């Protein structure tokens, strides 16, 4: 778990709650009110996952928005900003979230404290069909292209790279007009 300077007391309280529930939380900071940049702390929690030190994680900032944006830049991170235990539970059951994000200045203290407990309870797929999340269509390309051991899925990787490039291009309404998208070629046009 990690929090920025505005929320480290909330983090400490949650850490205590989790310890009482018998869950070990690795505290990755920050530890005081000295102003910090929340992306640095989102990165720490992401790295803990990459290093195999933690499976699930909790990120806390004032609104929860900054931590969500920073964490979800990373391919294997599925960070869910939750305001109550129901959202926390659903983010695991239906969305395969692996990072819980809390906006410590937004939610009332009691529900916020209950969120990590709800988040830790159910495994992915414990609720109704999580087909959409399992299909990989809401996952980053790197995540789609690797198996559960981080090894490239050889044939599928090539197919998916093409599919994703086309999708990105289509969303930008490119259709070849700008030329530098992954799908249509390499004529570079700034900003496309
Ligand atoms: C820090 O002042 C604040 O910007 C941060 O906690 C967070 O709310 C950003 O999204």
Short mmCIF file of N, CA, C and O in Angstrom, two decimals, residues 44-131:
data_model
loop_
_atom_site.label_atom_id
_atom_site.label_comp_id
_atom_site.label_asym_id
_atom_site.label_seq_id
_atom_site.Cartn_x
_atom_site.Cartn_y
_atom_site.Cartn_z
N UNK A 44 5.63 2.73 -6.94
CA UNK A 44 6.15 1.78 -5.95
C UNK A 44 5.24 0.56 -5.81
O UNK A 44 5.69 -0.57 -5.70
N UNK A 45 3.95 0.83 -5.80
CA UNK A 45 3.00 -0.27 -5.63
C UNK A 45 2.96 -1.14 -6.89
O UNK A 45 2.84 -2.36 -6.82
N UNK A 46 3.10 -0.50 -8.04
CA UNK A 46 3.17 -1.24 -9.30
C UNK A 46 4.41 -2.14 -9.30
O UNK A 46 4.36 -3.31 -9.68
N UNK A 47 5.52 -1.59 -8.86
CA UNK A 47 6.78 -2.36 -8.85
C UNK A 47 6.67 -3.56 -7.89
O UNK A 47 7.25 -4.61 -8.14
N UNK A 48 5.94 -3.39 -6.81
CA UNK A 48 5.77 -4.50 -5.87
C UNK A 48 5.06 -5.67 -6.54
O UNK A 48 5.36 -6.83 -6.29
N UNK A 49 4.12 -5.34 -7.42
CA UNK A 49 3.43 -6.40 -8.17
C UNK A 49 4.40 -7.06 -9.15
O UNK A 49 4.52 -8.28 -9.22
N UNK A 50 5.14 -6.22 -9.89
CA UNK A 50 6.08 -6.74 -10.89
C UNK A 50 7.13 -7.64 -10.24
O UNK A 50 7.54 -8.64 -10.81
N UNK A 51 7.55 -7.28 -9.03
CA UNK A 51 8.59 -8.05 -8.34
C UNK A 51 8.03 -9.27 -7.62
O UNK A 51 8.77 -10.02 -6.99
N UNK A 52 6.73 -9.42 -7.67
CA UNK A 52 6.11 -10.56 -7.01
C UNK A 52 6.03 -10.42 -5.50
O UNK A 52 5.83 -11.40 -4.78
N UNK A 53 6.19 -9.18 -5.01
CA UNK A 53 6.14 -8.98 -3.56
C UNK A 53 4.71 -8.89 -3.06
O UNK A 53 4.45 -9.09 -1.88
N UNK A 54 3.79 -8.52 -3.93
CA UNK A 54 2.40 -8.36 -3.51
C UNK A 54 1.47 -8.71 -4.66
O UNK A 54 1.79 -8.45 -5.82
N UNK A 55 0.33 -9.29 -4.33
CA UNK A 55 -0.66 -9.60 -5.35
C UNK A 55 -1.65 -8.47 -5.50
O UNK A 55 -1.87 -7.95 -6.58
N UNK A 56 -2.22 -8.08 -4.39
CA UNK A 56 -3.18 -6.98 -4.39
C UNK A 56 -2.53 -5.76 -3.75
O UNK A 56 -1.52 -5.87 -3.07
N UNK A 57 -3.15 -4.61 -3.96
CA UNK A 57 -2.56 -3.40 -3.38
C UNK A 57 -3.59 -2.32 -3.16
O UNK A 57 -4.68 -2.35 -3.74
N UNK A 58 -3.25 -1.36 -2.31
CA UNK A 58 -4.13 -0.24 -2.03
C UNK A 58 -3.35 1.06 -2.26
O UNK A 58 -2.22 1.21 -1.78
N UNK A 59 -3.96 1.97 -3.00
CA UNK A 59 -3.37 3.29 -3.27
C UNK A 59 -4.33 4.36 -2.76
O UNK A 59 -5.53 4.26 -2.99
N UNK A 60 -3.77 5.36 -2.10
CA UNK A 60 -4.65 6.39 -1.52
C UNK A 60 -4.11 7.77 -1.86
O UNK A 60 -2.94 8.06 -1.66
N UNK A 61 -4.98 8.61 -2.40
CA UNK A 61 -4.65 10.03 -2.53
C UNK A 61 -5.93 10.80 -2.20
O UNK A 61 -6.94 10.19 -1.81
N UNK A 62 -5.90 12.11 -2.33
CA UNK A 62 -7.02 12.92 -1.88
C UNK A 62 -8.32 12.54 -2.56
O UNK A 62 -9.33 12.23 -1.92
N UNK A 63 -8.31 12.57 -3.87
CA UNK A 63 -9.52 12.23 -4.63
C UNK A 63 -9.52 10.78 -5.09
O UNK A 63 -10.56 10.24 -5.45
N UNK A 64 -8.35 10.18 -5.15
CA UNK A 64 -8.20 8.84 -5.72
C UNK A 64 -7.98 8.88 -7.23
O UNK A 64 -7.59 7.88 -7.82
N UNK A 65 -8.20 10.04 -7.81
CA UNK A 65 -8.12 10.13 -9.27
C UNK A 65 -6.67 10.08 -9.76
O UNK A 65 -6.34 9.36 -10.71
N UNK A 66 -5.81 10.84 -9.11
CA UNK A 66 -4.41 10.86 -9.54
C UNK A 66 -3.77 9.48 -9.47
O UNK A 66 -3.10 9.04 -10.41
N UNK A 67 -3.99 8.80 -8.35
CA UNK A 67 -3.42 7.46 -8.19
C UNK A 67 -3.99 6.50 -9.23
O UNK A 67 -3.28 5.64 -9.76
N UNK A 68 -5.29 6.62 -9.53
CA UNK A 68 -5.90 5.75 -10.54
C UNK A 68 -5.25 5.94 -11.89
O UNK A 68 -4.87 4.97 -12.56
N UNK A 69 -5.11 7.20 -12.28
CA UNK A 69 -4.54 7.48 -13.60
C UNK A 69 -3.10 6.99 -13.65
O UNK A 69 -2.68 6.34 -14.62
N UNK A 70 -2.34 7.28 -12.59
CA UNK A 70 -0.91 6.90 -12.59
C UNK A 70 -0.76 5.38 -12.62
O UNK A 70 0.06 4.85 -13.36
N UNK A 71 -1.54 4.68 -11.82
CA UNK A 71 -1.39 3.22 -11.74
C UNK A 71 -1.83 2.53 -13.03
O UNK A 71 -1.19 1.60 -13.50
N UNK A 72 -2.91 3.01 -13.63
CA UNK A 72 -3.46 2.32 -14.80
C UNK A 72 -2.67 2.56 -16.08
O UNK A 72 -3.01 2.00 -17.12
N UNK A 73 -1.60 3.35 -16.01
CA UNK A 73 -0.71 3.46 -17.16
C UNK A 73 0.06 2.16 -17.37
O UNK A 73 0.58 1.89 -18.45
N UNK A 74 0.15 1.35 -16.32
CA UNK A 74 0.99 0.15 -16.39
C UNK A 74 0.19 -1.04 -16.88
O UNK A 74 -0.94 -1.26 -16.44
N UNK A 75 0.77 -1.85 -17.77
CA UNK A 75 0.01 -2.88 -18.47
C UNK A 75 -0.72 -3.88 -17.58
O UNK A 75 -1.83 -4.23 -17.88
N UNK A 76 -0.09 -4.33 -16.52
CA UNK A 76 -0.75 -5.39 -15.74
C UNK A 76 -1.56 -4.85 -14.56
O UNK A 76 -2.08 -5.62 -13.76
N UNK A 77 -1.64 -3.55 -14.45
CA UNK A 77 -2.37 -2.98 -13.32
C UNK A 77 -3.81 -2.73 -13.70
O UNK A 77 -4.11 -2.17 -14.75
N UNK A 78 -4.69 -3.17 -12.82
CA UNK A 78 -6.12 -2.92 -12.97
C UNK A 78 -6.56 -2.25 -11.68
O UNK A 78 -6.93 -2.91 -10.71
N UNK A 79 -6.44 -0.93 -11.67
CA UNK A 79 -6.70 -0.17 -10.45
C UNK A 79 -8.12 0.38 -10.48
O UNK A 79 -8.53 1.01 -11.45
N UNK A 80 -8.87 0.12 -9.41
CA UNK A 80 -10.27 0.52 -9.36
C UNK A 80 -10.48 1.54 -8.24
O UNK A 80 -10.16 1.27 -7.08
N UNK A 81 -10.98 2.70 -8.60
CA UNK A 81 -11.30 3.73 -7.62
C UNK A 81 -12.67 3.42 -7.04
O UNK A 81 -13.67 3.42 -7.75
N UNK A 82 -12.71 3.13 -5.75
CA UNK A 82 -13.95 2.68 -5.10
C UNK A 82 -14.32 3.58 -3.94
O UNK A 82 -13.47 3.98 -3.17
N UNK A 83 -15.61 3.83 -3.83
CA UNK A 83 -16.09 4.69 -2.75
C UNK A 83 -16.79 3.93 -1.65
O UNK A 83 -17.11 4.50 -0.62
N UNK A 84 -17.11 2.70 -1.88
CA UNK A 84 -17.79 1.92 -0.84
C UNK A 84 -17.46 0.44 -1.01
O UNK A 84 -16.92 0.03 -2.04
N UNK A 85 -17.78 -0.37 -0.02
CA UNK A 85 -17.43 -1.79 -0.08
C UNK A 85 -18.05 -2.53 -1.26
O UNK A 85 -17.44 -3.45 -1.80
N UNK A 86 -19.25 -2.12 -1.65
CA UNK A 86 -19.89 -2.82 -2.79
C UNK A 86 -19.06 -2.63 -4.05
O UNK A 86 -18.84 -3.58 -4.81
N UNK A 87 -18.58 -1.40 -4.27
CA UNK A 87 -17.74 -1.16 -5.44
C UNK A 87 -16.45 -1.95 -5.35
O UNK A 87 -15.97 -2.51 -6.34
N UNK A 88 -15.87 -2.01 -4.15
CA UNK A 88 -14.62 -2.73 -3.96
C UNK A 88 -14.80 -4.21 -4.27
O UNK A 88 -13.98 -4.83 -4.96
N UNK A 89 -15.91 -4.77 -3.79
CA UNK A 89 -16.18 -6.20 -4.02
C UNK A 89 -16.39 -6.46 -5.52
O UNK A 89 -15.82 -7.39 -6.09
N UNK A 90 -17.20 -5.61 -6.15
CA UNK A 90 -17.49 -5.79 -7.58
C UNK A 90 -16.25 -5.62 -8.44
O UNK A 90 -16.09 -6.30 -9.46
N UNK A 91 -15.36 -4.74 -8.02
CA UNK A 91 -14.15 -4.52 -8.83
C UNK A 91 -13.30 -5.78 -8.89
O UNK A 91 -12.62 -6.03 -9.88
N UNK A 92 -13.36 -6.60 -7.85
CA UNK A 92 -12.65 -7.88 -7.85
C UNK A 92 -13.43 -8.93 -8.63
O UNK A 92 -12.90 -9.61 -9.48
N UNK A 93 -14.72 -9.03 -8.31
CA UNK A 93 -15.52 -10.11 -8.89
C UNK A 93 -15.72 -9.94 -10.39
O UNK A 93 -15.64 -10.90 -11.14
N UNK A 94 -15.99 -8.73 -10.83
CA UNK A 94 -16.36 -8.52 -12.22
C UNK A 94 -15.25 -7.94 -13.08
O UNK A 94 -15.27 -8.09 -14.30
N UNK A 95 -14.32 -7.24 -12.47
CA UNK A 95 -13.34 -6.51 -13.27
C UNK A 95 -11.90 -6.99 -13.08
O UNK A 95 -10.99 -6.44 -13.67
N UNK A 96 -11.72 -7.97 -12.20
CA UNK A 96 -10.38 -8.52 -11.97
C UNK A 96 -9.40 -7.42 -11.53
O UNK A 96 -8.23 -7.42 -11.91
N UNK A 97 -9.89 -6.47 -10.76
CA UNK A 97 -9.01 -5.40 -10.27
C UNK A 97 -7.94 -5.99 -9.35
O UNK A 97 -8.20 -6.93 -8.61
N UNK A 98 -6.72 -5.43 -9.46
CA UNK A 98 -5.67 -5.87 -8.55
C UNK A 98 -5.11 -4.74 -7.71
O UNK A 98 -4.17 -4.93 -6.94
N UNK A 99 -5.65 -3.55 -7.92
CA UNK A 99 -5.29 -2.42 -7.07
C UNK A 99 -6.56 -1.67 -6.67
O UNK A 99 -7.36 -1.30 -7.54
N UNK A 100 -6.72 -1.47 -5.38
CA UNK A 100 -7.85 -0.68 -4.88
C UNK A 100 -7.36 0.75 -4.70
O UNK A 100 -6.31 0.97 -4.10
N UNK A 101 -8.10 1.71 -5.21
CA UNK A 101 -7.73 3.11 -5.02
C UNK A 101 -8.82 3.78 -4.18
O UNK A 101 -10.01 3.61 -4.44
N UNK A 102 -8.37 4.53 -3.18
CA UNK A 102 -9.31 5.24 -2.31
C UNK A 102 -9.05 6.73 -2.40
O UNK A 102 -7.90 7.18 -2.43
N UNK A 103 -10.12 7.51 -2.43
CA UNK A 103 -10.01 8.96 -2.32
C UNK A 103 -10.29 9.33 -0.88
O UNK A 103 -11.44 9.42 -0.46
N UNK A 104 -9.23 9.53 -0.13
CA UNK A 104 -9.39 9.67 1.32
C UNK A 104 -10.17 10.92 1.71
O UNK A 104 -10.77 10.98 2.78
N UNK A 105 -10.15 11.93 0.83
CA UNK A 105 -10.88 13.16 1.17
C UNK A 105 -12.30 13.14 0.63
O UNK A 105 -13.05 14.09 0.81
N UNK A 106 -12.68 12.10 -0.05
CA UNK A 106 -13.99 12.04 -0.67
C UNK A 106 -14.98 11.19 0.12
O UNK A 106 -16.12 11.55 0.31
N UNK A 107 -14.53 10.00 0.52
CA UNK A 107 -15.45 9.07 1.17
C UNK A 107 -15.49 9.32 2.68
O UNK A 107 -14.54 9.81 3.26
N UNK A 108 -16.58 8.96 3.26
CA UNK A 108 -16.68 9.00 4.72
C UNK A 108 -15.71 7.97 5.29
O UNK A 108 -15.50 6.91 4.69
N UNK A 109 -15.12 8.23 6.45
CA UNK A 109 -14.11 7.31 6.98
C UNK A 109 -14.59 5.87 7.15
O UNK A 109 -13.87 4.96 6.80
N UNK A 110 -15.80 5.68 7.60
CA UNK A 110 -16.23 4.30 7.88
C UNK A 110 -16.28 3.43 6.63
O UNK A 110 -15.64 2.39 6.57
N UNK A 111 -17.03 3.87 5.57
CA UNK A 111 -17.05 3.04 4.35
C UNK A 111 -15.66 2.87 3.76
O UNK A 111 -15.33 1.80 3.26
N UNK A 112 -14.84 3.92 3.80
CA UNK A 112 -13.51 3.81 3.21
C UNK A 112 -12.72 2.72 3.91
O UNK A 112 -12.03 1.93 3.27
N UNK A 113 -12.84 2.64 5.20
CA UNK A 113 -12.11 1.62 5.95
C UNK A 113 -12.62 0.22 5.62
O UNK A 113 -11.87 -0.75 5.69
N UNK A 114 -13.89 0.13 5.25
CA UNK A 114 -14.44 -1.19 4.94
C UNK A 114 -14.06 -1.65 3.54
O UNK A 114 -14.15 -2.83 3.23
N UNK A 115 -13.64 -0.71 2.68
CA UNK A 115 -13.34 -1.08 1.29
C UNK A 115 -12.24 -2.13 1.16
O UNK A 115 -12.42 -3.11 0.42
N UNK A 116 -11.09 -1.97 1.82
CA UNK A 116 -10.05 -2.98 1.64
C UNK A 116 -10.51 -4.37 2.05
O UNK A 116 -10.15 -5.37 1.41
N UNK A 117 -11.31 -4.46 3.07
CA UNK A 117 -11.81 -5.77 3.51
C UNK A 117 -12.66 -6.39 2.41
O UNK A 117 -12.49 -7.55 2.04
N UNK A 118 -13.57 -5.58 1.86
CA UNK A 118 -14.43 -6.08 0.78
C UNK A 118 -13.60 -6.45 -0.43
O UNK A 118 -13.88 -7.43 -1.13
N UNK A 119 -12.55 -5.69 -0.68
CA UNK A 119 -11.69 -5.92 -1.85
C UNK A 119 -10.93 -7.23 -1.72
O UNK A 119 -10.71 -7.95 -2.69
N UNK A 120 -10.53 -7.55 -0.50
CA UNK A 120 -9.71 -8.74 -0.28
C UNK A 120 -10.54 -10.02 -0.25
O UNK A 120 -10.01 -11.11 -0.44
N UNK A 121 -11.84 -9.87 -0.05
CA UNK A 121 -12.69 -11.06 0.12
C UNK A 121 -12.80 -11.94 -1.11
O UNK A 121 -12.38 -13.10 -1.10
N UNK A 122 -13.38 -11.43 -2.22
CA UNK A 122 -13.73 -12.35 -3.30
C UNK A 122 -12.63 -12.48 -4.34
O UNK A 122 -11.99 -11.50 -4.67
N UNK A 123 -12.46 -13.66 -4.90
CA UNK A 123 -11.56 -13.79 -6.05
C UNK A 123 -12.26 -13.32 -7.31
O UNK A 123 -13.49 -13.22 -7.34
N UNK A 124 -11.50 -13.06 -8.34
CA UNK A 124 -12.06 -12.69 -9.64
C UNK A 124 -12.96 -13.83 -10.11
O UNK A 124 -12.60 -15.00 -10.02
N UNK A 125 -14.13 -13.48 -10.58
CA UNK A 125 -15.03 -14.49 -11.11
C UNK A 125 -15.95 -15.08 -10.06
O UNK A 125 -16.74 -15.96 -10.37
N UNK A 126 -15.85 -14.58 -8.82
CA UNK A 126 -16.69 -15.15 -7.77
C UNK A 126 -18.15 -14.71 -7.92
O UNK A 126 -19.04 -15.34 -7.38
N UNK A 127 -18.38 -13.66 -8.69
CA UNK A 127 -19.74 -13.19 -8.86
C UNK A 127 -20.30 -13.62 -10.20
O UNK A 127 -20.05 -14.72 -10.66
N UNK A 128 -21.04 -12.72 -10.85
CA UNK A 128 -21.61 -13.06 -12.15
C UNK A 128 -20.54 -13.06 -13.23
O UNK A 128 -19.43 -12.59 -13.03
N UNK A 129 -20.89 -13.56 -14.40
CA UNK A 129 -19.92 -13.80 -15.48
C UNK A 129 -18.98 -12.61 -15.71
O UNK A 129 -19.43 -11.54 -16.08
N UNK A 130 -17.69 -12.83 -15.50
CA UNK A 130 -16.72 -11.77 -15.74
C UNK A 130 -16.16 -11.84 -17.16
O UNK A 130 -15.01 -11.54 -17.39
N UNK A 131 -17.01 -12.26 -18.12
CA UNK A 131 -16.54 -12.52 -19.48
C UNK A 131 -15.83 -11.31 -20.10
O UNK A 131 -14.82 -11.44 -20.75
#
